Coordinates of C-alpha atoms and ligand atoms in Angstrom, one line a residue:
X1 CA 16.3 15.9 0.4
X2 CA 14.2 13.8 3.1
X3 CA 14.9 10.7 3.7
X4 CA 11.9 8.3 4.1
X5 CA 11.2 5.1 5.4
X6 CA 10.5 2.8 2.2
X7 CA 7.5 0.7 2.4
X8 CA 7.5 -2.8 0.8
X9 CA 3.5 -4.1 1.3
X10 CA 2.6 -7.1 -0.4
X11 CA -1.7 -6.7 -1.6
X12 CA -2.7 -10.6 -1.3
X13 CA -6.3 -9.9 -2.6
X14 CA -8.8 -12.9 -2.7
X15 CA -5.9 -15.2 -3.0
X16 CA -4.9 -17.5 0.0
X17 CA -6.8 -18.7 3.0
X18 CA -6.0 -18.3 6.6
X19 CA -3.9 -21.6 7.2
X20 CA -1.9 -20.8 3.7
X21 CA -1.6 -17.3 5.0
X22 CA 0.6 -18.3 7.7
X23 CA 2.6 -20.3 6.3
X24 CA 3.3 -18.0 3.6
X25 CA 4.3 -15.4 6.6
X26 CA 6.5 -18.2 8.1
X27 CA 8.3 -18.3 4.7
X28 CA 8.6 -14.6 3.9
X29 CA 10.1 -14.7 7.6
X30 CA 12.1 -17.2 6.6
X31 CA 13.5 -15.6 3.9
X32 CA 14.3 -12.5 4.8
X33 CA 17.2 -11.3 6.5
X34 CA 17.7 -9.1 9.7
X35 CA 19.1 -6.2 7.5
X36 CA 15.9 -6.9 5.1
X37 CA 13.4 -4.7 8.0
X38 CA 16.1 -1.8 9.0
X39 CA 15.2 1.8 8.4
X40 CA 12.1 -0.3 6.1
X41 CA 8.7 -1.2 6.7
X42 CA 7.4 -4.7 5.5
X43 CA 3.6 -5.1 5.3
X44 CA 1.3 -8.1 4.2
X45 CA -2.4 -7.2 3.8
X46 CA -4.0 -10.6 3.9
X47 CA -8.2 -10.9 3.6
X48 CA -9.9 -10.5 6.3
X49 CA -10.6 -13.8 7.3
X50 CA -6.5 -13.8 7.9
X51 CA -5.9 -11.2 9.6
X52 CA -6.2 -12.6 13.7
X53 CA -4.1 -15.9 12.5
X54 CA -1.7 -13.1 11.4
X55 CA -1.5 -11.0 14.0
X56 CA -0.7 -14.1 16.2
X57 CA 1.7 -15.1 14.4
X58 CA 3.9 -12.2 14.3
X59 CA 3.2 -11.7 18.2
X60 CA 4.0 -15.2 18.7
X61 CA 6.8 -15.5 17.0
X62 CA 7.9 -11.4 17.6
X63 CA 8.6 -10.6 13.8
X64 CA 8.8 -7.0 12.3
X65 CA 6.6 -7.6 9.6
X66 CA 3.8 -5.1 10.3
X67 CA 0.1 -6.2 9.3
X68 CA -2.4 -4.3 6.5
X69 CA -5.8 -4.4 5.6
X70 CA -6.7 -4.8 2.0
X71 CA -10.4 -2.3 2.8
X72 CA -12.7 -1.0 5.7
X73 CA -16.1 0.6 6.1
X74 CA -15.8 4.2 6.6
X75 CA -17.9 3.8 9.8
X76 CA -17.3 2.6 13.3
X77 CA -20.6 0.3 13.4
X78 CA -24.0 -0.4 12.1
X79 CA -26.3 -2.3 10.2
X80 CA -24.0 -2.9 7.5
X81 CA -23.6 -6.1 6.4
X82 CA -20.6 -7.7 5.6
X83 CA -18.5 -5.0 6.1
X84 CA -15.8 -4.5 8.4
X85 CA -15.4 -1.0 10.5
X86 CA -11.7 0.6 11.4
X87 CA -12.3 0.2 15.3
X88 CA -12.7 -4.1 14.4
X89 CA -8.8 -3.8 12.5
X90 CA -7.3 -1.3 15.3
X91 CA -8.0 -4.5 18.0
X92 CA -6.2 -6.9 15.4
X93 CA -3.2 -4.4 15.1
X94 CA -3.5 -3.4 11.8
X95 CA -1.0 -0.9 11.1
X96 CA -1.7 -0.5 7.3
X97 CA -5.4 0.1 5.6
X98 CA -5.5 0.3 1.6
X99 CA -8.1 2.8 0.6
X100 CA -9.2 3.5 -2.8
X101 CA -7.2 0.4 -4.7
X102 CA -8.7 0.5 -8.2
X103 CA -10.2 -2.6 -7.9
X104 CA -13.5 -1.5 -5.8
X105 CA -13.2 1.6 -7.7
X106 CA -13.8 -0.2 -11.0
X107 CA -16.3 -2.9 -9.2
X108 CA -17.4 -1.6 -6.8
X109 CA -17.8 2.0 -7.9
X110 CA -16.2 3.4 -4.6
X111 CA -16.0 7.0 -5.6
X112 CA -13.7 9.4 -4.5
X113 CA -16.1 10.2 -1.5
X114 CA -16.5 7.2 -0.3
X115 CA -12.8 6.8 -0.5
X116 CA -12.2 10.0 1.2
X117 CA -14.0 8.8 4.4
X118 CA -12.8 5.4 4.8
X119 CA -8.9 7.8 4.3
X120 CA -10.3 9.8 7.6
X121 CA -11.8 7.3 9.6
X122 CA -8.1 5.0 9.4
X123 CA -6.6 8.1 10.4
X124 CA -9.0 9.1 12.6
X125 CA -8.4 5.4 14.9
X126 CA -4.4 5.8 14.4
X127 CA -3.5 3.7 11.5
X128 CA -2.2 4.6 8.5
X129 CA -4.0 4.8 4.7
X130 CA -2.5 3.6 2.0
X131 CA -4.5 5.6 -0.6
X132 CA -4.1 4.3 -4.1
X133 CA -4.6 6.0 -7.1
X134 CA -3.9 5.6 -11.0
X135 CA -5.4 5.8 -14.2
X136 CA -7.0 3.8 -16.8
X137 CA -5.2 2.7 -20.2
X138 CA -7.9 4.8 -22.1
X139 CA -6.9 7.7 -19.6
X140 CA -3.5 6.8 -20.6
X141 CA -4.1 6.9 -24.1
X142 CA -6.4 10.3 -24.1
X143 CA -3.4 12.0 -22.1
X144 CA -5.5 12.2 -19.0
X145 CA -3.2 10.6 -16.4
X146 CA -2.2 13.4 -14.8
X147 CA -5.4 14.9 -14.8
X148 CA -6.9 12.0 -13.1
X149 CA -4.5 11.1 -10.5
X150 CA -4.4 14.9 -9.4
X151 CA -8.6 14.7 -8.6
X152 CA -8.2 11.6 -7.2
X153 CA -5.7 12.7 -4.8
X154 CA -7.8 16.1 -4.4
X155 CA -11.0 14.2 -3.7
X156 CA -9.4 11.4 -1.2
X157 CA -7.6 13.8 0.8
X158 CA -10.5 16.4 1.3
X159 CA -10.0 17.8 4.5
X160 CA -7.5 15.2 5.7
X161 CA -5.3 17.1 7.5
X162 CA -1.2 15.8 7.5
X163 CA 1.7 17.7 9.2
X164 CA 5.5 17.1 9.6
X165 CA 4.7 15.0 12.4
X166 CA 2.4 12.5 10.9
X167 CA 3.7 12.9 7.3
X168 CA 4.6 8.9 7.1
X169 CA 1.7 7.8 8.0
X170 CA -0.3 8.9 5.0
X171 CA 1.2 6.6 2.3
X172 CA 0.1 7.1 -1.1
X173 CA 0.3 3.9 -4.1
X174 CA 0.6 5.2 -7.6
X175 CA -0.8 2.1 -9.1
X176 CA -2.1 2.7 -12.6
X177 CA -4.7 0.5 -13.9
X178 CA -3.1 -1.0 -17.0
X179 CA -0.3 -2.3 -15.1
X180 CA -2.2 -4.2 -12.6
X181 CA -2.2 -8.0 -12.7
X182 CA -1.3 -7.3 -16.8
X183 CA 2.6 -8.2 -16.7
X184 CA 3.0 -4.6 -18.3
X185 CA 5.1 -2.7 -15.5
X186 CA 5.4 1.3 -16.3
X187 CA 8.9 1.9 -17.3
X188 CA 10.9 3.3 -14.4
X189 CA 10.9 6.7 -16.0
X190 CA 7.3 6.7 -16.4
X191 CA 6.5 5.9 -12.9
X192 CA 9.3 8.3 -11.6
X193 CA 7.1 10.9 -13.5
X194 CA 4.0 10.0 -12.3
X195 CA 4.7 9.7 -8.6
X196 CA 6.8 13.2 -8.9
X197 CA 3.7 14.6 -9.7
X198 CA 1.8 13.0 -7.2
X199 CA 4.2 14.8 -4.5
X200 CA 3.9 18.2 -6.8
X201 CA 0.1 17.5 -5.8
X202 CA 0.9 16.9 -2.3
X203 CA 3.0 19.8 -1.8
X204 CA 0.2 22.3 -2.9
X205 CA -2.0 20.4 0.0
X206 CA 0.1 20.5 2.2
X207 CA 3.2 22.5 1.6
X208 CA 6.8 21.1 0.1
X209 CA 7.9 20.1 3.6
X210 CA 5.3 17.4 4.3
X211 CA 5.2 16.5 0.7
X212 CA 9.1 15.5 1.2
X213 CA 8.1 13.4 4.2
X214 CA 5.4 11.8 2.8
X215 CA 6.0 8.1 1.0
X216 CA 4.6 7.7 -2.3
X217 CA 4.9 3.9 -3.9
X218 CA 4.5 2.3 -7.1
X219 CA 2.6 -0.7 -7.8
X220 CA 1.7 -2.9 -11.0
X221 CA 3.7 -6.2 -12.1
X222 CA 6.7 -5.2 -9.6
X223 CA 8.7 -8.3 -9.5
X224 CA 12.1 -9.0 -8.5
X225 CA 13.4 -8.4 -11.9
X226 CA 12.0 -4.7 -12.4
X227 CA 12.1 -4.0 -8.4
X228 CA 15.7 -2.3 -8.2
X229 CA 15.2 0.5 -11.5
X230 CA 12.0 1.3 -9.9
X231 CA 13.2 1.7 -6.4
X232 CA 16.3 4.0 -7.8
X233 CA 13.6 6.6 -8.8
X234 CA 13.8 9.4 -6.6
X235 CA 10.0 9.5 -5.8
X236 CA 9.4 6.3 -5.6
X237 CA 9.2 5.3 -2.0
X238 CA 8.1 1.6 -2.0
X239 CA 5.9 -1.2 -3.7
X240 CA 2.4 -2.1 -3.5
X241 CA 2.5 -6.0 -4.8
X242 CA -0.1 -8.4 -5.8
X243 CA 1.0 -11.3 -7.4
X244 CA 4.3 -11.5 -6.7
X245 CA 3.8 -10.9 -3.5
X246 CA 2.2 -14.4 -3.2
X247 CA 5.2 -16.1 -3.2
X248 CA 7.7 -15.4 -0.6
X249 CA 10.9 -16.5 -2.6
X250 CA 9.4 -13.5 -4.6
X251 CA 8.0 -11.3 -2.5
X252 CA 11.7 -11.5 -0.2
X253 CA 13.3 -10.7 -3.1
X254 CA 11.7 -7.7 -3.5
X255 CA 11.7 -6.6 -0.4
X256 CA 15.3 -7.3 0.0
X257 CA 16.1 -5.3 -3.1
X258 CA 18.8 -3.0 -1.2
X259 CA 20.9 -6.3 -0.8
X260 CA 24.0 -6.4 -2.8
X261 CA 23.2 -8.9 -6.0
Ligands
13P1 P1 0.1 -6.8 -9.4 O1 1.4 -6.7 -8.7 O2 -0.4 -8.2 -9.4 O3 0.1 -6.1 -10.7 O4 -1.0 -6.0 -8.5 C1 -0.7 -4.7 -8.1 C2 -1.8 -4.3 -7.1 O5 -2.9 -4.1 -7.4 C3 -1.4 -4.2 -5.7 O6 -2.4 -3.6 -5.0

């Protein structure tokens, strides 16, 4: 079996502006330990407004906490207001861009198109999607997950081509949408089936070679408590975190869930 890199990101949403940002950086840093960031990549994906303050922060102070994006406009410029292009995060050393999290799908009705472009153009100015999908509870309930997270997938990754070479830098986050901000966390079992199928999807894109390499996370009320059953899953490569991930006694827990407890 592959071994990949596990991916701890924490998704701060509309929560926290850019002087609390850094000090909640300064306290993850302080929190976590040396051992916390080997063979693991730790990601915050502040707003935008956050994201320079950031990025001098960990320059300045040389951590190895790598910096995300919570969105971007699929284009490089252009008379489009209030949006932010890829080329604009490249300069600020983004690393990490979510695509797709199920929030603009639901309110901003960002189809799978749309999502499929911005997934192309972070690629195509070398960073690295994090391409979420998941279902609804009613899409739960009808028995459509599967169904749903296997077009999304098919519709983001149109054309998007991903190799051996590149394979962990296409990250996808199972999140489904009933889990989200709800307290309710799939069971680990659950999660374990629904990411397996995710990389049964990935494999028939792109062969079961890159499908091993590639990381696939879970998010949806991870916390410290559930952190370590979901993390033992075999196909479940990381955690996408929102609310937790706004404290950084929390947020280092979970990212230091391969410490002995
Ligand atoms: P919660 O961890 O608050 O459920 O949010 C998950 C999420 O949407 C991360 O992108």
């Amino acid at each position: 079996m592959a071994e990949r890199t596990p991916i701890m990101a924490g998704n701060w949403k509309m929560h926290r502006d850019h002087l609390e940002a850094i000090q909640l950086v300064q306290k993850l840093a302080y929190h976590l330990e040396e051992q916390d960031y080997e063979g693991q990549d730790v990601v915050v994906c502040p707003s935008f407004v956050s994201l320079r303050s950031i990025q001098t922060l960990i320059q300045s102070d040389r951590l190895p906490i790598q910096l995300g994006a919570q969105n971007c406009h699929s284009e490089d410029e252009g008379a489009f207001t209030g949006e932010v292009s890829p080329p604009m995060l490249k300069r600020l050393d983004v690393a990490y861009v979510l695509a797709g999290h199920s929030e603009l799908r639901a309110l901003l009705d960002e189809t799978d198109e749309i999502v499929n472009a911005k997934v192309a153009a972070i690629r195509r100015h070398g960073m690295r999607p994090i391409l979420c999908v998941g279902e609804t509870k009613e899409e739960r309930e009808a028995g459509q997950a599967l169904e749903v997270v296997v077009s999304q997938l098919r519709g983001s990754l149109a054309g998007i081509e991903v190799t051996d070479d590149d394979a962990e830098e296409v990250v996808i986050a199972y999140e489904p949408v009933w889990a989200i901000g709800t307290g309710l966390t799939a069971t680990p079992e659950d999660a374990q089936e629904m990411c397996a199928a995710v990389r049964t999807e990935l494999a028939s894109l792109y062969g079961q070679a890159v499908a091993d390499l590639m990381r696939v996370q879970y998010g949806g009320s991870v916390k410290a408590g559930n952190v370590r059953s979901l993390m033992a899953q075999p196909d479940i490569d990381g955690a996408l975190v929102g609310g937790a991930s706004l404290s950084s006694e929390d947020f280092a827990l979970i990212v230091g869930h391969r410490r002995a407890s």
